[in-house]
Amino acid sequence: MDALLTGFELALTPENLLYAVVGVLLGTAVGVLPGIGPAMTVALLLPVTYNVSPSAALIMFAGIYYGGMYGGSTTSILLNTPGESSSVVTALEGNKMAKTGRAAQALATAAIGSFVAGTIGTVLLVALAPTVAEWVVVLGAPSYFALMVLALVAVTSVLGSSKLRGFISLALGLTIGLVGTATGQARLTFDNPLLADGIDIVVVAVAIFAVGEALWVAAHLRRRPLEIIPVGRPWMDRADWGRSWKPWLRGTAFGFPFGALPAGGAEMPTFLSYITERRLAGKHKAEFGHGAIEGVAGPEAANNASAAGTLVPLLAIGLPTTATAAVILAAMQGYGLQPGPQLFEAEPELVWTLLASLFVANTLLLVINLPMAPLWARLLRIPRPYLYAGILFFAVLGAYSVNFQWFDVALLGLFGALGFAMRRFGLPVLPLIVGVILGPRLEEQLGQALQLSRGDVAALWSEPVAVIVYVVIAVLLLGPLVLRLVPGRQGPERLEDDIDALEEEVRS
């Protein structure tokens, strides 16, 4: 508790508070634009933090992260355009509320639900992350290797309807991670000295998310103007509060555990929250499909609680389980910080300042952005060509600022084309990003394990934790195959099918 209070003292200094405000405003302003989710928001704004201290940069990222999440819900409700798959269910009911003149109520329950879930999730993060960090500090290289394999397999096999596409994306990411001379031997450098240190993850992330998305939208650009639904000051009457507070709590209970699991993500808990609220709706059940406020409150709470949950494995073990967490990990590594148990021991002041800043950012998000909802809605009127031209400009500027070399801009174009091709052929982006980040670390832990055992491969399963993790990996890979053989199957595959159906309904 003393460490957290010290973190609040540092987070609430005028300078750091200013960075938190700037982060919330930037995150919301970029996140509210159509088709831009939190991961792309963080990737685009990554270069903004280069000239500030590590603590100020992480505080700003806390604001950008939560601001981007809030902005995504605004786009879903007003435009029926989810920034990412976790906002699909919000669009399903929220846009129906907006079309019936209740956009203000939909935005209000989304914002307040995000605040409630984010606060509870951050409390759980503060309670669990140090405990997990103390536990994993006793693990050896074999267990770390197994955990990283689990993260790679989970983000690849659990997400998306095609496991083959997921593994193709992972293979691309691991291949990019091999570039350089980290092992003392040049790999995939093509005799180019500028590739000797590898490819910067910032360039890859900005290219895949921002440039790839801009090219994809340009290829499918509709010339007709967007239909923006007017919104006044968000407010809720007593009946809206009465119908929202229980979904907020239930959504939080769904979201945080899924976010803390490897590749749990936010898609499953938001969908489960929606189904739960639909079944518990009682006399309001007929409103579902036509704009039920519970269908916005629960999924938005699950979405934001999941966001807090993803920070548990990121800070305690150094494993990113979502695209946004992967970009934040890249930012921390850019400052020479390696999330994991060593971070809690080596930089306790920095860690607790970051955790305290999550509370600050969450509060600022509600206090600043709720009254500014009409202003954010006006941003949606920016014509798409101007919007994505601006995104490309900032993407190029960000890539160039990494090393101040035009070679990085050329790489940006190359990987931007790759991002476009991945969208064209339905390859998920997350496995590639996680592969780029975890690939070198996976190789490092493998080398340590084999070096200590003098080349004995059996050392990879010599620790109990490693054995348990490999069993979980086997279940992840073989479980769906077994479920397919069971008549009337249920489980993740069925849920994925239903989520895909909801996405198709939103697009239509």
XYZ file of C-alpha atoms in Angstrom:
508
model
C 0.000 0.000 0.000
C 2.869 2.390 0.795
C 4.334 1.735 -2.650
C 1.001 2.564 -4.302
C 0.681 5.791 -2.292
C 4.177 6.750 -3.404
C 3.099 6.008 -6.975
C 0.112 8.355 -6.563
C 2.395 11.108 -5.224
C 4.508 10.877 -8.364
C 1.589 10.409 -10.769
C -0.222 13.468 -9.378
C 2.670 15.899 -9.788
C 1.691 18.751 -12.126
C 4.035 17.562 -14.882
C 2.878 13.932 -14.834
C -0.763 14.956 -14.486
C -0.343 17.082 -17.609
C 1.050 14.064 -19.490
C -1.943 12.008 -18.343
C -4.377 14.671 -19.611
C -2.547 14.914 -22.936
C -2.598 11.108 -23.243
C -6.340 10.884 -22.583
C -7.125 13.649 -25.068
C -4.822 12.287 -27.779
C -6.025 8.720 -27.265
C -9.678 9.709 -27.477
C -9.187 12.066 -30.430
C -7.432 9.393 -32.506
C -9.457 6.446 -31.188
C -12.779 8.093 -32.014
C -11.956 8.198 -35.727
C -13.549 5.421 -37.797
C -11.703 2.141 -38.123
C -8.959 3.062 -35.636
C -8.817 0.827 -32.558
C -6.685 1.172 -29.393
C -3.769 -0.819 -30.857
C -3.502 1.448 -33.899
C -3.917 4.508 -31.666
C -1.013 3.483 -29.424
C 1.141 2.522 -32.421
C 0.517 5.858 -34.155
C 1.259 7.894 -31.033
C 4.313 5.853 -30.026
C 6.820 8.384 -31.454
C 5.128 11.180 -29.467
C 6.656 9.803 -26.249
C 10.258 9.584 -27.465
C 11.399 12.900 -25.991
C 10.046 12.431 -22.467
C 11.200 10.399 -19.472
C 10.172 6.717 -19.143
C 7.744 7.457 -16.291
C 6.097 10.326 -18.194
C 5.914 8.190 -21.345
C 4.204 5.310 -19.524
C 1.777 7.705 -17.836
C 0.915 9.161 -21.233
C 0.429 5.648 -22.608
C -1.980 4.853 -19.779
C -4.083 7.808 -20.927
C -3.726 6.894 -24.603
C -4.726 3.279 -23.873
C -7.908 4.108 -21.969
C -8.693 7.048 -24.280
C -8.421 4.808 -27.327
C -10.790 2.289 -25.733
C -13.360 5.030 -25.056
C -13.007 6.451 -28.564
C -13.721 3.053 -30.092
C -17.080 2.860 -28.333
C -18.035 6.332 -29.651
C -17.366 5.216 -33.219
C -19.307 1.980 -32.712
C -22.361 3.764 -31.325
C -22.531 6.726 -33.711
C -21.246 5.126 -36.927
C -21.902 1.414 -36.473
C -18.168 1.014 -37.228
C -16.285 -0.974 -34.580
C -12.601 -0.079 -34.368
C -11.849 -3.710 -33.500
C -13.692 -6.965 -32.923
C -14.157 -6.353 -29.187
C -16.451 -3.401 -30.018
C -18.738 -5.407 -32.295
C -21.390 -6.077 -29.663
C -21.377 -2.422 -28.571
C -22.143 -1.433 -32.163
C -24.945 -3.979 -32.357
C -27.093 -2.407 -29.624
C -25.486 1.041 -29.291
C -26.110 2.073 -32.887
C -29.737 0.940 -32.608
C -30.082 3.171 -29.521
C -28.548 6.068 -31.461
C -30.950 5.618 -34.369
C -33.892 5.832 -31.970
C -32.635 9.125 -30.511
C -30.815 7.681 -27.483
C -27.200 8.244 -28.577
C -26.525 10.348 -25.465
C -27.661 7.548 -23.140
C -25.646 4.953 -25.054
C -22.475 7.057 -24.846
C -23.070 7.747 -21.155
C -23.544 4.112 -20.125
C -20.489 3.155 -22.207
C -18.324 5.848 -20.580
C -19.476 5.246 -17.000
C -19.328 1.470 -17.469
C -15.782 1.834 -18.793
C -14.872 3.875 -15.711
C -16.403 1.367 -13.276
C -14.845 -1.649 -14.994
C -11.490 0.087 -15.473
C -11.324 1.052 -11.800
C -12.221 -2.431 -10.524
C -9.880 -4.021 -13.059
C -7.005 -1.739 -12.016
C -7.590 -2.606 -8.342
C -7.335 -6.290 -9.236
C -4.238 -5.547 -11.344
C -2.556 -3.836 -8.372
C -3.421 -6.801 -6.157
C -2.407 -9.580 -8.559
C 0.550 -8.315 -10.631
C 3.110 -8.154 -7.761
C 1.987 -11.575 -6.505
C 2.376 -13.133 -9.945
C 5.761 -11.432 -10.325
C 6.970 -12.915 -7.028
C 5.833 -16.355 -8.159
C 7.434 -16.339 -11.591
C 10.796 -15.082 -10.274
C 11.581 -18.642 -9.151
C 10.964 -20.086 -12.624
C 13.859 -21.248 -14.760
C 14.547 -20.934 -18.473
C 12.508 -24.097 -19.376
C 9.374 -22.674 -17.733
C 9.834 -19.264 -19.357
C 10.308 -20.969 -22.718
C 7.114 -22.987 -22.207
C 5.138 -19.869 -21.199
C 6.268 -18.036 -24.329
C 5.347 -21.008 -26.497
C 1.930 -20.966 -24.806
C 1.507 -17.270 -25.617
C 2.437 -17.843 -29.269
C 0.170 -20.881 -29.654
C -2.709 -19.236 -27.798
C -2.810 -16.016 -29.809
C -2.549 -18.104 -32.963
C -4.956 -20.971 -32.350
C -7.642 -19.269 -30.246
C -8.200 -16.203 -32.435
C -9.960 -16.253 -35.763
C -11.876 -18.899 -37.648
C -8.847 -20.331 -39.491
C -5.977 -21.804 -37.479
C -3.898 -22.124 -40.649
C -4.050 -18.385 -41.282
C -3.088 -17.771 -37.668
C 0.018 -19.948 -37.929
C 0.982 -18.323 -41.246
C 0.818 -14.920 -39.544
C 2.892 -16.242 -36.633
C 5.510 -17.636 -39.034
C 5.782 -14.220 -40.708
C 6.305 -12.552 -37.323
C 8.954 -15.051 -36.201
C 10.762 -14.615 -39.526
C 10.861 -10.830 -39.098
C 12.160 -11.367 -35.553
C 15.088 -13.399 -36.916
C 16.491 -10.466 -38.893
C 19.778 -9.166 -37.473
C 23.011 -10.360 -35.891
C 21.881 -10.869 -32.292
C 23.414 -14.371 -32.212
C 26.699 -13.224 -33.731
C 25.722 -14.539 -37.143
C 23.961 -12.474 -39.808
C 20.449 -13.747 -40.557
C 18.208 -12.387 -43.295
C 20.187 -9.141 -43.472
C 20.916 -9.497 -47.220
C 24.361 -7.981 -46.558
C 22.716 -4.703 -45.575
C 24.445 -3.184 -42.509
C 21.293 -1.215 -41.649
C 19.585 -4.543 -40.825
C 22.373 -5.722 -38.510
C 20.473 -4.581 -35.396
C 17.202 -6.066 -36.603
C 13.974 -4.317 -37.567
C 12.531 -1.927 -35.001
C 9.178 -3.134 -33.677
C 7.825 0.440 -33.886
C 8.280 0.421 -37.657
C 6.592 -2.981 -37.930
C 3.673 -2.050 -35.651
C 2.964 1.308 -37.308
C 3.217 -0.258 -40.772
C 0.969 -3.246 -40.057
C -1.677 -1.299 -38.141
C -1.691 2.208 -39.619
C -0.357 1.912 -43.171
C -2.013 -1.454 -43.817
C -5.366 -0.140 -42.587
C -5.050 3.085 -44.605
C -4.318 1.151 -47.797
C -7.187 -1.242 -47.101
C -9.668 1.595 -46.526
C -8.430 3.398 -49.634
C -9.062 0.278 -51.687
C -12.641 0.081 -50.400
C -13.378 3.764 -49.941
C -16.998 4.719 -50.259
C -17.478 8.145 -51.736
C -20.754 8.828 -49.985
C -20.467 10.878 -46.764
C -20.715 9.159 -43.400
C -24.089 9.312 -41.705
C -23.291 10.903 -38.349
C -26.019 10.692 -35.709
C -26.292 13.935 -33.688
C -25.511 13.647 -29.977
C -26.123 16.016 -27.093
C -24.591 15.956 -23.641
C -24.467 12.348 -22.433
C -26.849 11.817 -19.559
C -28.840 8.983 -17.969
C -32.092 9.096 -16.030
C -32.872 6.951 -12.985
C -34.286 4.115 -15.098
C -31.109 3.984 -17.215
C -28.950 3.844 -14.077
C -31.123 1.078 -12.672
C -30.756 -0.985 -15.842
C -27.007 -0.371 -16.208
C -25.278 -0.915 -12.869
C -25.702 -4.686 -12.726
C -24.488 -5.205 -16.323
C -21.443 -3.060 -15.465
C -20.512 -5.400 -12.601
C -21.289 -8.584 -14.511
C -19.301 -7.345 -17.514
C -16.338 -6.634 -15.254
C -16.548 -10.160 -13.838
C -16.431 -11.562 -17.372
C -13.749 -9.258 -18.745
C -10.894 -9.253 -16.242
C -10.237 -13.026 -16.045
C -10.342 -13.399 -19.827
C -7.962 -10.467 -20.262
C -5.463 -11.959 -17.809
C -5.369 -15.299 -19.639
C -2.998 -15.805 -22.588
C -4.999 -14.842 -25.692
C -8.174 -14.531 -23.642
C -8.762 -11.190 -25.329
C -11.929 -9.125 -25.164
C -14.006 -10.804 -27.877
C -15.217 -13.751 -25.802
C -16.122 -11.810 -22.612
C -17.989 -9.086 -24.509
C -19.999 -11.718 -26.351
C -20.648 -13.702 -23.149
C -21.710 -10.500 -21.389
C -24.145 -9.704 -24.191
C -25.663 -13.196 -24.094
C -25.939 -13.046 -20.291
C -27.687 -9.673 -20.328
C -30.045 -10.878 -23.022
C -31.042 -13.889 -20.917
C -31.436 -11.830 -17.727
C -33.287 -8.946 -19.377
C -36.732 -10.010 -18.145
C -39.398 -7.534 -19.222
C -36.861 -5.640 -21.366
C -35.919 -8.691 -23.423
C -37.914 -7.486 -26.425
C -35.669 -4.417 -26.687
C -32.638 -6.517 -27.576
C -31.897 -6.125 -31.253
C -33.645 -2.754 -31.172
C -31.403 -0.830 -28.761
C -31.289 -2.268 -25.233
C -29.078 -0.256 -22.884
C -27.955 -3.444 -21.113
C -26.453 -4.604 -24.423
C -24.125 -1.583 -24.328
C -23.391 -1.405 -20.590
C -22.304 -5.023 -20.099
C -20.059 -5.501 -23.152
C -18.354 -2.113 -22.708
C -17.566 -2.968 -19.075
C -16.240 -6.375 -20.166
C -14.118 -4.704 -22.841
C -12.427 -2.290 -20.430
C -12.030 -4.819 -17.622
C -10.321 -7.074 -20.145
C -7.957 -4.212 -21.013
C -6.889 -3.997 -17.355
C -6.557 -7.785 -17.218
C -4.126 -7.870 -20.143
C -1.665 -5.797 -18.109
C -1.275 -8.590 -15.517
C 0.710 -10.984 -17.754
C 2.375 -8.013 -19.487
C 3.818 -6.458 -16.315
C 4.308 -9.629 -14.259
C 5.705 -12.002 -16.915
C 6.402 -9.796 -19.922
C 3.892 -11.625 -22.142
C 1.611 -9.526 -24.383
C -1.782 -11.134 -24.969
C -3.359 -8.463 -27.195
C -2.138 -6.272 -30.029
C -2.305 -3.171 -27.806
C -0.288 -4.877 -25.070
C 2.286 -5.900 -27.686
C 2.743 -2.285 -28.781
C 3.027 -1.112 -25.146
C 5.673 -3.811 -24.573
C 7.572 -2.466 -27.587
C 7.419 1.034 -26.094
C 8.783 -0.184 -22.756
C 11.591 -2.083 -24.469
C 12.454 1.103 -26.353
C 13.295 2.648 -22.980
C 15.396 -0.347 -21.974
C 12.674 -1.683 -19.676
C 11.850 -5.380 -19.693
C 8.462 -6.185 -18.096
C 8.577 -9.134 -15.726
C 9.538 -9.880 -12.122
C 12.880 -8.112 -12.541
C 11.053 -4.879 -13.382
C 9.236 -4.911 -10.018
C 12.594 -5.322 -8.260
C 14.738 -3.017 -10.402
C 12.230 -0.198 -11.029
C 9.598 -0.346 -8.237
C 9.022 3.410 -8.291
C 8.366 3.366 -12.032
C 6.000 0.372 -11.840
C 3.889 1.774 -9.014
C 3.746 5.178 -10.678
C 2.403 3.452 -13.792
C -0.206 1.523 -11.762
C -1.289 4.707 -9.975
C -1.478 6.541 -13.305
C -3.990 3.957 -14.543
C -6.395 5.130 -11.820
C -5.673 8.756 -12.722
C -6.172 8.172 -16.455
C -9.402 6.276 -15.855
C -10.799 9.142 -13.766
C -9.652 11.806 -16.240
C -11.279 9.828 -19.014
C -14.681 10.206 -17.403
C -14.288 13.772 -16.109
C -12.874 15.236 -19.342
C -14.399 13.171 -22.113
C -17.984 12.723 -20.979
C -18.803 16.450 -21.399
C -16.786 16.538 -24.655
C -18.746 13.795 -26.439
C -20.363 16.254 -28.900
C -16.884 17.544 -29.842
C -15.583 14.017 -30.493
C -18.664 13.343 -32.622
C -17.715 16.312 -34.842
C -14.340 14.687 -35.536
C -16.236 11.938 -37.328
C -17.130 14.444 -40.037
C -13.539 14.513 -41.308
C -13.626 13.153 -44.884
C -12.030 9.723 -45.138
C -9.411 10.743 -47.763
C -8.121 13.558 -45.516
C -8.246 11.314 -42.451
C -6.141 8.511 -43.873
C -3.778 10.934 -45.622
C -3.102 12.335 -42.157
C -2.581 8.828 -40.774
C -0.016 8.065 -43.476
C 1.772 11.357 -42.788
C 2.111 10.629 -39.063
C 3.077 7.023 -39.794
C 5.949 8.135 -42.033
C 6.998 10.773 -39.496
C 6.961 8.186 -36.722
C 8.981 5.639 -38.684
C 11.578 8.241 -39.649
C 11.924 9.441 -36.044
C 13.012 5.979 -34.857
C 16.554 6.235 -36.263
C 16.247 9.321 -38.507
C 16.965 7.147 -41.548
C 14.936 6.955 -44.751
C 15.622 3.219 -44.804
C 13.023 2.863 -42.011
C 10.500 4.676 -44.214
C 11.198 2.167 -46.989
C 10.624 -0.659 -44.496
C 7.405 1.090 -43.459
C 6.148 0.923 -47.039
C 7.177 -2.724 -47.377
C 5.468 -3.846 -44.195
C 2.488 -1.599 -44.945
C 1.994 -3.575 -48.157
C 2.284 -6.744 -46.070
C -0.406 -5.414 -43.718
C -2.680 -4.727 -46.685
C -2.078 -8.252 -48.039
C -2.859 -9.762 -44.614
C -6.214 -7.980 -44.546
C -6.887 -9.053 -48.120
C -6.332 -12.737 -47.341
C -7.815 -12.709 -43.832
C -4.584 -13.206 -41.858
C -4.861 -12.007 -38.219
C -2.444 -9.258 -37.255
C -1.861 -10.136 -33.582
C 0.166 -13.369 -34.119
C 2.593 -11.479 -36.373
C 3.187 -8.671 -33.862
C 3.557 -11.083 -30.935
C 5.897 -13.251 -33.042
C 8.155 -10.277 -33.792
C 8.379 -9.362 -30.089
C 8.553 -12.782 -28.454
C 10.595 -14.560 -31.137
C 14.012 -13.232 -30.025
C 13.152 -13.750 -26.342
C 11.956 -17.286 -27.062
C 15.264 -18.023 -28.770
C 17.176 -16.558 -25.821
C 15.359 -18.745 -23.246
C 15.797 -21.822 -25.440
C 19.521 -21.142 -25.669
C 19.836 -20.723 -21.894
C 17.927 -23.937 -21.178
C 20.030 -25.993 -23.599
C 23.250 -24.378 -22.447
C 22.600 -25.252 -18.796
C 21.701 -28.838 -19.737
C 24.631 -29.160 -22.180
C 22.321 -29.746 -25.114
C 19.914 -32.181 -23.458
C 16.480 -31.469 -24.998
C 14.750 -33.198 -22.064
C 15.617 -30.128 -19.981
C 12.795 -28.256 -21.723
C 10.248 -30.235 -19.695
C 12.329 -30.688 -16.549
C 10.278 -28.272 -14.426
C 6.705 -28.948 -13.193
C 5.425 -25.595 -14.469
C 6.772 -26.352 -17.938
C 4.989 -29.725 -17.976
C 1.684 -28.121 -16.942
C 2.050 -25.453 -19.641
C 2.706 -28.065 -22.330
C -0.462 -29.893 -21.252
C -2.413 -26.633 -21.644
C -0.884 -26.158 -25.095
C -1.973 -29.677 -26.085
C -5.523 -28.921 -24.896
C -5.600 -25.680 -26.917
C -4.464 -27.446 -30.065
C -6.419 -30.694 -29.739
C -9.512 -29.452 -27.864
C -11.271 -27.904 -30.882
C -10.650 -31.066 -32.907
C -12.261 -33.188 -30.194
C -15.220 -30.803 -29.861
C -15.897 -31.048 -33.578
C -16.398 -34.794 -33.205
C -18.969 -34.354 -30.424
C -22.594 -34.014 -31.616
C -24.150 -30.671 -30.692
C -20.713 -29.328 -29.816
C -20.345 -26.209 -27.669
C -17.304 -24.245 -26.579
C -14.838 -21.845 -28.186
C -15.454 -22.924 -31.772
C -19.191 -22.346 -31.407
C -18.577 -18.990 -29.754
C -16.246 -17.945 -32.567
C -18.919 -18.812 -35.111
C -21.443 -16.676 -33.222
C -19.001 -13.773 -32.969
C -18.355 -13.971 -36.712
C -22.127 -13.897 -37.278
C -22.434 -10.773 -35.094
C -19.637 -9.086 -37.080
C -21.459 -9.846 -40.322
C -24.676 -8.409 -38.860
C -22.879 -5.167 -37.917
C -21.305 -4.855 -41.370
C -24.654 -5.323 -43.039
